[in-house]
PDB file of C-alpha atoms in Angstrom:
ATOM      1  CA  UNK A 150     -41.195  22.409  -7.837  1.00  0.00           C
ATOM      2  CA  UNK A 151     -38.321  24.211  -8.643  1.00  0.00           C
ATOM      3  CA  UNK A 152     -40.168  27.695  -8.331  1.00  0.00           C
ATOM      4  CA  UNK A 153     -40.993  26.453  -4.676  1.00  0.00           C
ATOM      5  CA  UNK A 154     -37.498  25.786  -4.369  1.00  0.00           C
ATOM      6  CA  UNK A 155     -36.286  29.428  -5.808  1.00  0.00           C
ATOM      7  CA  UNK A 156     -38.780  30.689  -3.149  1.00  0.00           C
ATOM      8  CA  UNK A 157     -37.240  29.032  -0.650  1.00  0.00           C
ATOM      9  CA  UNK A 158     -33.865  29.604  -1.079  1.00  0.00           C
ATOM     10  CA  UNK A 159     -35.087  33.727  -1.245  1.00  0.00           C
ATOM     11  CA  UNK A 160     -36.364  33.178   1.960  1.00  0.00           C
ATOM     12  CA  UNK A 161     -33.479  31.931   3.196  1.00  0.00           C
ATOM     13  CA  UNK A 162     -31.187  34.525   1.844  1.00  0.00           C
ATOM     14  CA  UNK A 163     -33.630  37.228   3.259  1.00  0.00           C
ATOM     15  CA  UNK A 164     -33.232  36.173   6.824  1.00  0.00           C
ATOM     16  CA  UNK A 165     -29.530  35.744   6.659  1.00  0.00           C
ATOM     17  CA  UNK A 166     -28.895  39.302   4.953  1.00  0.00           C
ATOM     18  CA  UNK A 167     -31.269  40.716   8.344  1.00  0.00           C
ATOM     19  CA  UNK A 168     -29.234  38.488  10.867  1.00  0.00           C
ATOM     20  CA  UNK A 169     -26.113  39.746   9.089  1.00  0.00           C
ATOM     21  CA  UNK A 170     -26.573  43.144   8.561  1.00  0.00           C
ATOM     22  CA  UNK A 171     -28.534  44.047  12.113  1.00  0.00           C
ATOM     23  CA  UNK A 172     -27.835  40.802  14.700  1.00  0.00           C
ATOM     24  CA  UNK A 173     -29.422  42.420  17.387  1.00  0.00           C
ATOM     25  CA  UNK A 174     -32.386  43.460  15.498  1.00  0.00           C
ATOM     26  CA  UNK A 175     -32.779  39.978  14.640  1.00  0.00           C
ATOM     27  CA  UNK A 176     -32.084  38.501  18.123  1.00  0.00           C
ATOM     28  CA  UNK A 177     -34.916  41.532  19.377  1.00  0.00           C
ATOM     29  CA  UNK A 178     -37.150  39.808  16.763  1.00  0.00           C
ATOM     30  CA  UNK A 179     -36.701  36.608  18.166  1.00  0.00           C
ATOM     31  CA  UNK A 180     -37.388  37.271  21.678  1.00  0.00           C
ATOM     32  CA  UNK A 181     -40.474  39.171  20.238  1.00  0.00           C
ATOM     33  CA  UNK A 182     -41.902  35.751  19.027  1.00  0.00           C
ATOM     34  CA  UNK A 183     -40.937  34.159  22.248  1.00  0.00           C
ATOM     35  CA  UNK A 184     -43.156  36.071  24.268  1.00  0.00           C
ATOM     36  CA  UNK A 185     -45.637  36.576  21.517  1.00  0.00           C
ATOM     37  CA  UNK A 186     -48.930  33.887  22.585  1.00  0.00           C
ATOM     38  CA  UNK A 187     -49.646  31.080  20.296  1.00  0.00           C
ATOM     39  CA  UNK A 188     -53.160  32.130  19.465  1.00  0.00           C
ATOM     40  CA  UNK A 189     -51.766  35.812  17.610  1.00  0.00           C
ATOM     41  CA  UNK A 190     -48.700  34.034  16.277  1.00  0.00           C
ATOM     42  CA  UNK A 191     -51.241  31.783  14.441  1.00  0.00           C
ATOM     43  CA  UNK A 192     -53.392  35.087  13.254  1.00  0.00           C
ATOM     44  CA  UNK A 193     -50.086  36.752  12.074  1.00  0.00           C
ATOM     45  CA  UNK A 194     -48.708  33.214  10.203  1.00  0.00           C
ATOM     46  CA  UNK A 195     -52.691  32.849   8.349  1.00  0.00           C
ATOM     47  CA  UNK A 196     -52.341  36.317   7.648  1.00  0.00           C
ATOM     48  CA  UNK A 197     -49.047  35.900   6.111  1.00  0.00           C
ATOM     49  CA  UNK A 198     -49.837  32.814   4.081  1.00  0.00           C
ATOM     50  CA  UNK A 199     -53.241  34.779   2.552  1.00  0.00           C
ATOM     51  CA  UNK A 200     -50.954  37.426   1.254  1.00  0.00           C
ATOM     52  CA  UNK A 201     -48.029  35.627   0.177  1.00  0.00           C
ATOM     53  CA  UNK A 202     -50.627  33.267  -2.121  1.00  0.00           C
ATOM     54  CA  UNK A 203     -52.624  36.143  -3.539  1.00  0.00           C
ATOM     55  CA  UNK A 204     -49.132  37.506  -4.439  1.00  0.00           C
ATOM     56  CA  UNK A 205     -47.969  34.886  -5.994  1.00  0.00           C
ATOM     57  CA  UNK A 206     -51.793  34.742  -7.830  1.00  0.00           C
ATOM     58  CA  UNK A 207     -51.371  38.291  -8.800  1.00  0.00           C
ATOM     59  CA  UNK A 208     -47.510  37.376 -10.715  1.00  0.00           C
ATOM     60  CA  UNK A 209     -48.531  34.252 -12.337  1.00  0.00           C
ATOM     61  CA  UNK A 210     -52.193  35.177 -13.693  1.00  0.00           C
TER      62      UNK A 210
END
């Protein structure tokens, strides 16, 4: 649990250094998934998932 936890706060710290350091980037970003359809945010948020567990596989083994 508490690696989960170290992940998450990494996460968080991620997105706040890219809303900090380029605020309109981020807001661009935003609007991007706004008008982004459901179906290809779903593709792109699988996707995402698949790589972030074979990373973590690849560290731990």
């Amino acid at each position: 649990m508490s690696d989960f936890l170290a992940a998450l706060g990494l996460v968080f710290v991620i997105e706040g250094l890219i809303f900090a350091a380029f605020p309109a980037h981020g807001k661009k970003a935003v609007e991007s998934v706004l008008n982004t359809p459901p179906a290809t945010l779903r593709l792109i948020g699988l996707g995402s998932a698949v790589v972030g567990i074979l990373i973590v596989w690849m560290v731990r083994s």
